[in-house]
mmCIF file of C-alpha atoms in Angstrom:
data_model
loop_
_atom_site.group_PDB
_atom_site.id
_atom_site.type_symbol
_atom_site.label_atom_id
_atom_site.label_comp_id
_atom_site.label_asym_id
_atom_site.label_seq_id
_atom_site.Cartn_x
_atom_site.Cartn_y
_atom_site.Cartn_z
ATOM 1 C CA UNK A 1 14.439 7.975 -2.749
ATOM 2 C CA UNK A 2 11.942 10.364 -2.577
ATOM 3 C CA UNK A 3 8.633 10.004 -2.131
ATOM 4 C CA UNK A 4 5.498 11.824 -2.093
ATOM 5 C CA UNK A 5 1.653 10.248 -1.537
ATOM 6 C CA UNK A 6 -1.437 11.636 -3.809
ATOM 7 C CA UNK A 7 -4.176 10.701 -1.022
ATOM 8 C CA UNK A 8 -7.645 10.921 -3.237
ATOM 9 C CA UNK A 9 -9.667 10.354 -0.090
ATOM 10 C CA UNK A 10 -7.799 13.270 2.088
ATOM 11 C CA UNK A 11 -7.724 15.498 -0.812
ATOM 12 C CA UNK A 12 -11.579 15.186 -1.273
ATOM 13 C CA UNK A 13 -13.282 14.246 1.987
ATOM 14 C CA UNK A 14 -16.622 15.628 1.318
ATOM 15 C CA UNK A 15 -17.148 14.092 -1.804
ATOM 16 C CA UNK A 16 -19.400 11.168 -2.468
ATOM 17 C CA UNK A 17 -19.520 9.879 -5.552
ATOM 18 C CA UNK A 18 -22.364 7.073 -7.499
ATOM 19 C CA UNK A 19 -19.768 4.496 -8.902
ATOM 20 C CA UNK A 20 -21.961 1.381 -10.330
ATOM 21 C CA UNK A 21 -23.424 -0.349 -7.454
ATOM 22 C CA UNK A 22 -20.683 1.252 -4.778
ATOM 23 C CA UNK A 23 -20.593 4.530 -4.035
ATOM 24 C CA UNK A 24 -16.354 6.130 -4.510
ATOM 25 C CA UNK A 25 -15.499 8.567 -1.731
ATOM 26 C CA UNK A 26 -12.621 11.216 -2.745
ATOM 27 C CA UNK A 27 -11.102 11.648 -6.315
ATOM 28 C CA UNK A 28 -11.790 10.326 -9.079
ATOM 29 C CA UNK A 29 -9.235 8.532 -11.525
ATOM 30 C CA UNK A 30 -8.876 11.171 -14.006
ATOM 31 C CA UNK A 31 -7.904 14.122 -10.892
ATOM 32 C CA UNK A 32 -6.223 11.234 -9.607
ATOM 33 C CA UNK A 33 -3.730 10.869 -12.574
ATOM 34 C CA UNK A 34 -3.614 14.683 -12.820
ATOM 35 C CA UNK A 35 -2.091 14.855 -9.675
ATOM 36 C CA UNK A 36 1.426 13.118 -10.543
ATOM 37 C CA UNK A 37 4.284 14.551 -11.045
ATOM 38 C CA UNK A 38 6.068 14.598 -14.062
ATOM 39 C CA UNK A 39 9.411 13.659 -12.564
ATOM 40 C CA UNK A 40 7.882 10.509 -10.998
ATOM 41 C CA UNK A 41 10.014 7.595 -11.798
ATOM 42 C CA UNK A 42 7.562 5.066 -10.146
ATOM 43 C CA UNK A 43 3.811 4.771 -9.503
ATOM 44 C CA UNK A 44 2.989 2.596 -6.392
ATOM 45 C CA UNK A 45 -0.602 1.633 -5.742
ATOM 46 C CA UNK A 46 -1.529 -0.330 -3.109
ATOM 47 C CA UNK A 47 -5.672 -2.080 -2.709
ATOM 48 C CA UNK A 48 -6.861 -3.532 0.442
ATOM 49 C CA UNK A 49 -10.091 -4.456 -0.352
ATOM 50 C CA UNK A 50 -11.309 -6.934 -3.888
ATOM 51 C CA UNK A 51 -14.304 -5.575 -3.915
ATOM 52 C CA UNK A 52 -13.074 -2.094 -4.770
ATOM 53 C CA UNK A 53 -10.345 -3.870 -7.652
ATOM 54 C CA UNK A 54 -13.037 -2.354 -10.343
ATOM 55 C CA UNK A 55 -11.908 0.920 -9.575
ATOM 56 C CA UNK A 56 -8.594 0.234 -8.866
ATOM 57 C CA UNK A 57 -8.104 -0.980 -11.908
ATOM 58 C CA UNK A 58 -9.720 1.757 -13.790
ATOM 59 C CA UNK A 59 -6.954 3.967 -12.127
ATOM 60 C CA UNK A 60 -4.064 1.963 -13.355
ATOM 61 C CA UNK A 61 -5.339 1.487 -16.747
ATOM 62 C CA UNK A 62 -5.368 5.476 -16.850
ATOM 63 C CA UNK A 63 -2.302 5.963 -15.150
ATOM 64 C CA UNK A 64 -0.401 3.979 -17.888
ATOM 65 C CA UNK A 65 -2.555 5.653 -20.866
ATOM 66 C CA UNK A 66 -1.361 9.194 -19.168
ATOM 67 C CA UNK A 67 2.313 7.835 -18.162
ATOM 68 C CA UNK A 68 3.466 4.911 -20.205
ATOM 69 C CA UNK A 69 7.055 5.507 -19.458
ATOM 70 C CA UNK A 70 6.635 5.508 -15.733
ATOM 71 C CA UNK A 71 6.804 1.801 -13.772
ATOM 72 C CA UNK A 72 3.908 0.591 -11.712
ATOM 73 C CA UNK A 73 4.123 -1.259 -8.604
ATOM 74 C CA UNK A 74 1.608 -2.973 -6.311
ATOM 75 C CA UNK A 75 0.872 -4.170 -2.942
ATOM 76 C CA UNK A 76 -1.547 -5.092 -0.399
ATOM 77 C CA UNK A 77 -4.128 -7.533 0.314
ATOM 78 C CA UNK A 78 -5.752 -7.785 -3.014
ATOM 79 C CA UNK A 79 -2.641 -8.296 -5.241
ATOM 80 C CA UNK A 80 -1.426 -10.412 -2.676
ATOM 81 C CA UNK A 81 -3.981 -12.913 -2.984
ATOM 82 C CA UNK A 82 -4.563 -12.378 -6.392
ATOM 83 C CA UNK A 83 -1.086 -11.533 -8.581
ATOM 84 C CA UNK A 84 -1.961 -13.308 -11.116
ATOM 85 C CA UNK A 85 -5.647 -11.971 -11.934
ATOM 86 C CA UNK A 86 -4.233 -8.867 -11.019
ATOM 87 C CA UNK A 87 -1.377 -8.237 -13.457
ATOM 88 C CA UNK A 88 -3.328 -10.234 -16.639
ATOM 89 C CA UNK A 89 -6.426 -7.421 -15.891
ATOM 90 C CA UNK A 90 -4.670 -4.771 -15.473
ATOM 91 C CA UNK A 91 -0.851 -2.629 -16.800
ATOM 92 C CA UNK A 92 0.803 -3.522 -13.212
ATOM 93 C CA UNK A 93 4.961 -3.525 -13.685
ATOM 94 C CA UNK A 94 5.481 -5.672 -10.703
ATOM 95 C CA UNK A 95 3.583 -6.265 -7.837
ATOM 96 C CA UNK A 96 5.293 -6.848 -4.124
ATOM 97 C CA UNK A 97 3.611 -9.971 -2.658
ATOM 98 C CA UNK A 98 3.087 -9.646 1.556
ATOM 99 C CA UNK A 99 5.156 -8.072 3.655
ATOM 100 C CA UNK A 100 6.369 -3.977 1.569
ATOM 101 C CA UNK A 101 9.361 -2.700 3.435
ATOM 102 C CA UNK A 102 12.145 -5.003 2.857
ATOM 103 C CA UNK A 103 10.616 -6.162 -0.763
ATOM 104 C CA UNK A 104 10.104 -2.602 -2.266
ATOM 105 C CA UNK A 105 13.584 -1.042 -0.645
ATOM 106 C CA UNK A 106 15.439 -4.072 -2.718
ATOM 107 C CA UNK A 107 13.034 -3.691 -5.839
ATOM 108 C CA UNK A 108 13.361 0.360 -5.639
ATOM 109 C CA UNK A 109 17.169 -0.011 -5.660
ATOM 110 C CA UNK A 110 17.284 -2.684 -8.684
ATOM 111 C CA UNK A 111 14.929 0.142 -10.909
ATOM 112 C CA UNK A 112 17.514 2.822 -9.866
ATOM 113 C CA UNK A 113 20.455 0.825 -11.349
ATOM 114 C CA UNK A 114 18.598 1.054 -14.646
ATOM 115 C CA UNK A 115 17.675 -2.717 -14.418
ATOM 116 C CA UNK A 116 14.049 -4.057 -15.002
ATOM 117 C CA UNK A 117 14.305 -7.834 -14.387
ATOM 118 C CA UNK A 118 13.714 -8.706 -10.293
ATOM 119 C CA UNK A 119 15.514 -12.568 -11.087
ATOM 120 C CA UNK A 120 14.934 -14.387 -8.194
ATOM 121 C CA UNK A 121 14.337 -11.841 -6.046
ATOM 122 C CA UNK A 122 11.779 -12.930 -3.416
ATOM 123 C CA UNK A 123 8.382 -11.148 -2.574
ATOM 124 C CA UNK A 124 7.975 -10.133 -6.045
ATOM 125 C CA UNK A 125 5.645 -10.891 -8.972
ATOM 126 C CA UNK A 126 6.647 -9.490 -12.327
ATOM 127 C CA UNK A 127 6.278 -9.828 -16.605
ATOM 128 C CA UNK A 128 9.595 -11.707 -18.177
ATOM 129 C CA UNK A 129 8.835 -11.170 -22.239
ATOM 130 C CA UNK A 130 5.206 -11.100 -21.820
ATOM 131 C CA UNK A 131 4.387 -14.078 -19.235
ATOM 132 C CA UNK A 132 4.385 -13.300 -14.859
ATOM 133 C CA UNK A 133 6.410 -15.094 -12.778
ATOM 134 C CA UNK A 134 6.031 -15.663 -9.317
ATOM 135 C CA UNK A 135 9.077 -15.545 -7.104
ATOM 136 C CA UNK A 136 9.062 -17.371 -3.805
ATOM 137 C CA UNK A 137 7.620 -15.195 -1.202
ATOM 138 C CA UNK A 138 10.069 -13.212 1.035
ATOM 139 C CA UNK A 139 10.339 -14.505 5.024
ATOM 140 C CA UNK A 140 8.594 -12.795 7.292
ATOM 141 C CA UNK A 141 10.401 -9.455 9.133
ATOM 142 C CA UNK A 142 10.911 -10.690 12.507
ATOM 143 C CA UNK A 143 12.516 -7.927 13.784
ATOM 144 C CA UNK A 144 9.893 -5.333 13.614
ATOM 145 C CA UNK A 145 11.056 -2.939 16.168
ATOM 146 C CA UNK A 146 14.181 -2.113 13.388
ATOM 147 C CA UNK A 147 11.424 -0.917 10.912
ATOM 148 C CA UNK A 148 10.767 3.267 11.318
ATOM 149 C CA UNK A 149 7.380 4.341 12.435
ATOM 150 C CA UNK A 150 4.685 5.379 9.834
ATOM 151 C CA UNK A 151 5.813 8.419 7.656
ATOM 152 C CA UNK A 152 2.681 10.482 8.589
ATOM 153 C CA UNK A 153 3.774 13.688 8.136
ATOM 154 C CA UNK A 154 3.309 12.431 4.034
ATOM 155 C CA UNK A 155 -0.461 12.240 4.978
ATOM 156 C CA UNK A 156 -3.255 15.192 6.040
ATOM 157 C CA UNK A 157 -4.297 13.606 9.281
ATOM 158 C CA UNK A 158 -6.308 16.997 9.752
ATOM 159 C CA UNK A 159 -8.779 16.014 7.039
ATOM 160 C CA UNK A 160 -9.336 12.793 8.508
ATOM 161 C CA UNK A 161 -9.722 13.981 11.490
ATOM 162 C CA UNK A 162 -12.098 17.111 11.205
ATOM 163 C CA UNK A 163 -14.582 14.591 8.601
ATOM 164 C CA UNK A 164 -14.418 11.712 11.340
ATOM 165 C CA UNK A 165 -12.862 9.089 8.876
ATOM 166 C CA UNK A 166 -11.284 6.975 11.935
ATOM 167 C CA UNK A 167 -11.458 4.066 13.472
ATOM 168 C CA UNK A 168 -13.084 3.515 16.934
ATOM 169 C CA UNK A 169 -14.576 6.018 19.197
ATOM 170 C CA UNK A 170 -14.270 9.674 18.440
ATOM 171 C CA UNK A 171 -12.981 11.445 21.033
ATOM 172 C CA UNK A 172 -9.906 13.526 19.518
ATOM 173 C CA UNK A 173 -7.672 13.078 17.229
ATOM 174 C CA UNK A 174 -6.873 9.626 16.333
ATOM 175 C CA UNK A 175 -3.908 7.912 14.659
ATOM 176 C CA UNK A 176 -3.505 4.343 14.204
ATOM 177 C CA UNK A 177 -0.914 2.457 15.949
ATOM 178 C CA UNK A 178 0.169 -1.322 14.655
ATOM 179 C CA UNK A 179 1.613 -3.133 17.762
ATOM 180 C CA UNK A 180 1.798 -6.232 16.755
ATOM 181 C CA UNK A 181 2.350 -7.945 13.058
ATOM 182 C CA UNK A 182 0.280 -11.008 11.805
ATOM 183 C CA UNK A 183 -2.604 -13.069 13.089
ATOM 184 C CA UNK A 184 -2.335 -16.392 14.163
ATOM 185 C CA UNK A 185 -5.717 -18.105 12.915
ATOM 186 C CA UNK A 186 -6.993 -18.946 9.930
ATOM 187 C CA UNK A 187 -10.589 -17.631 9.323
ATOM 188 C CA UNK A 188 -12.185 -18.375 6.179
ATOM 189 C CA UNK A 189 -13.430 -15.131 5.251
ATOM 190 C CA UNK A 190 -9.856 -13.461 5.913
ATOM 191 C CA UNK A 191 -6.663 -13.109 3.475
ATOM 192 C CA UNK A 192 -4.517 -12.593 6.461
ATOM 193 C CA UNK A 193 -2.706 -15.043 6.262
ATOM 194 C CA UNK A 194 -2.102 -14.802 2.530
ATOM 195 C CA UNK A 195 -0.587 -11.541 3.072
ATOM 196 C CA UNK A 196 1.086 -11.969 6.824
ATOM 197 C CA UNK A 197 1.048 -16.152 7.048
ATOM 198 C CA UNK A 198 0.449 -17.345 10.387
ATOM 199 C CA UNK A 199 3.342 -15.982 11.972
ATOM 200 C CA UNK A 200 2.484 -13.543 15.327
ATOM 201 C CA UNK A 201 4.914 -10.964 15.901
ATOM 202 C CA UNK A 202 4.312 -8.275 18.781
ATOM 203 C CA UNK A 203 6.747 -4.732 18.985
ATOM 204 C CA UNK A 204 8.752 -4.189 21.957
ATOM 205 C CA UNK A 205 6.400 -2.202 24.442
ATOM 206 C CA UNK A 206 9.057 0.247 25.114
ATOM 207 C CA UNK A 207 8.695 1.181 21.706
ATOM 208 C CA UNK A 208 4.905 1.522 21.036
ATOM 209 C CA UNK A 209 4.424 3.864 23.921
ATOM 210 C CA UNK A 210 7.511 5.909 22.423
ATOM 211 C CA UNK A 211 5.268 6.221 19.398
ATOM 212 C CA UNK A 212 2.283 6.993 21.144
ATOM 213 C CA UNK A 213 3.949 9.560 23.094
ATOM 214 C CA UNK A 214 5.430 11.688 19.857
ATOM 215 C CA UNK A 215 2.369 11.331 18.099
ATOM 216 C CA UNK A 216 1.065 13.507 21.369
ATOM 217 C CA UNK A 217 3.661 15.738 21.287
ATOM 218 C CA UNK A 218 3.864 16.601 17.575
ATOM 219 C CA UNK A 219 -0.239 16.358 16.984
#
């Protein structure tokens, strides 16, 4: 499938803008919705954080007012933990519960056969004639060193870069690297394991310095 990524923070790094109590940095949800293709099939729209679901939400409600024929699908911490809140607030098609890449590959193929009802397909919360149902969540991926890196050439790592919007210390350009999957302890204040369970999972080493070593070479 093809795919391409509307970043609002990357596309706007300077901007700052009053948002209620919060303050929004990037685009807004109107230049936000301007920004999609016509051709799009499927929105995707992923929240990490509950306390920024106000906005979030905002943008979905617009993106269905602007594209009512086009499918939305989320993911990420927030809809993870809360499906249910999230899909009776707001116009979401079907949200993909943990874990993305196995879930969404499966759910991307079913929309391309023309078909809009998941069944049982597990990881995935979706509307059957007006009421959600919540499919068993999908097992963990336990081989992780099968999944492909990060598609960052999708992303302008440039604008992150030059407004220092990374993690850590500053001292050149920085990319993230994930080198392990999961967490296994249960604070109270975290949703990790809502979204990854308890279930550790490191990469092969082998493979992380690979990584490390083309992001050097191409950036």
């Amino acid at each position: 499938h093809d795919v391409s990524v509307i970043d609002a923070v990357a596309e706007a790094p300077d901007r700052v803008t009053q948002d209620g109590t919060l303050h929004r940095l990037g685009l807004g949800p109107e230049e936000i919705v301007a920004r999609v293709l016509p051709e799009t099939q499927v929105l995707c729209v992923t929240n990490m954080w509950s306390f920024s679901w106000p906005l979030v939400r905002r943008i979905l409600v617009a993106l269905k007012q602007a594209w009512p024929d086009k499918l939305i699908v989320c993911g990420g911490e927030h809809f993870t933990g809360l499906p249910e809140l999230s899909m009776k607030d707001a116009p979401i098609d079907y949200i993909v519960l943990g874990e993305g890449e196995e879930t969404v590959a499966e759910l991307m193929k079913m929309i391309a056969r023309g078909e809009r009802d998941p069944g049982t397909m597990a990881g995935v919360a979706f509307r059957r004639d007006g009421a959600i149902v919540m499919n068993e969540r999908r097992a963990r991926v336990r081989a992780v060193d099968e999944l492909p890196w990060p598609a960052w050439h999708l992303f302008d790592l440039k604008a992150y870069n030059d407004h220092n919007l990374v993690n850590g210390v500053n001292a050149g350009w920085t990319i993230p690297i994930l080198a392990t999957r999961g967490c296994p302890y249960q604070c109270t204040y975290c949703s990790s394991n809502t979204m990854w369970t308890t279930k550790w999972y490191p990469r092969d080493p082998i493979d992380v310095a690979d990584e490390i070593t083309q992001y050097a070479k191409t950036y």
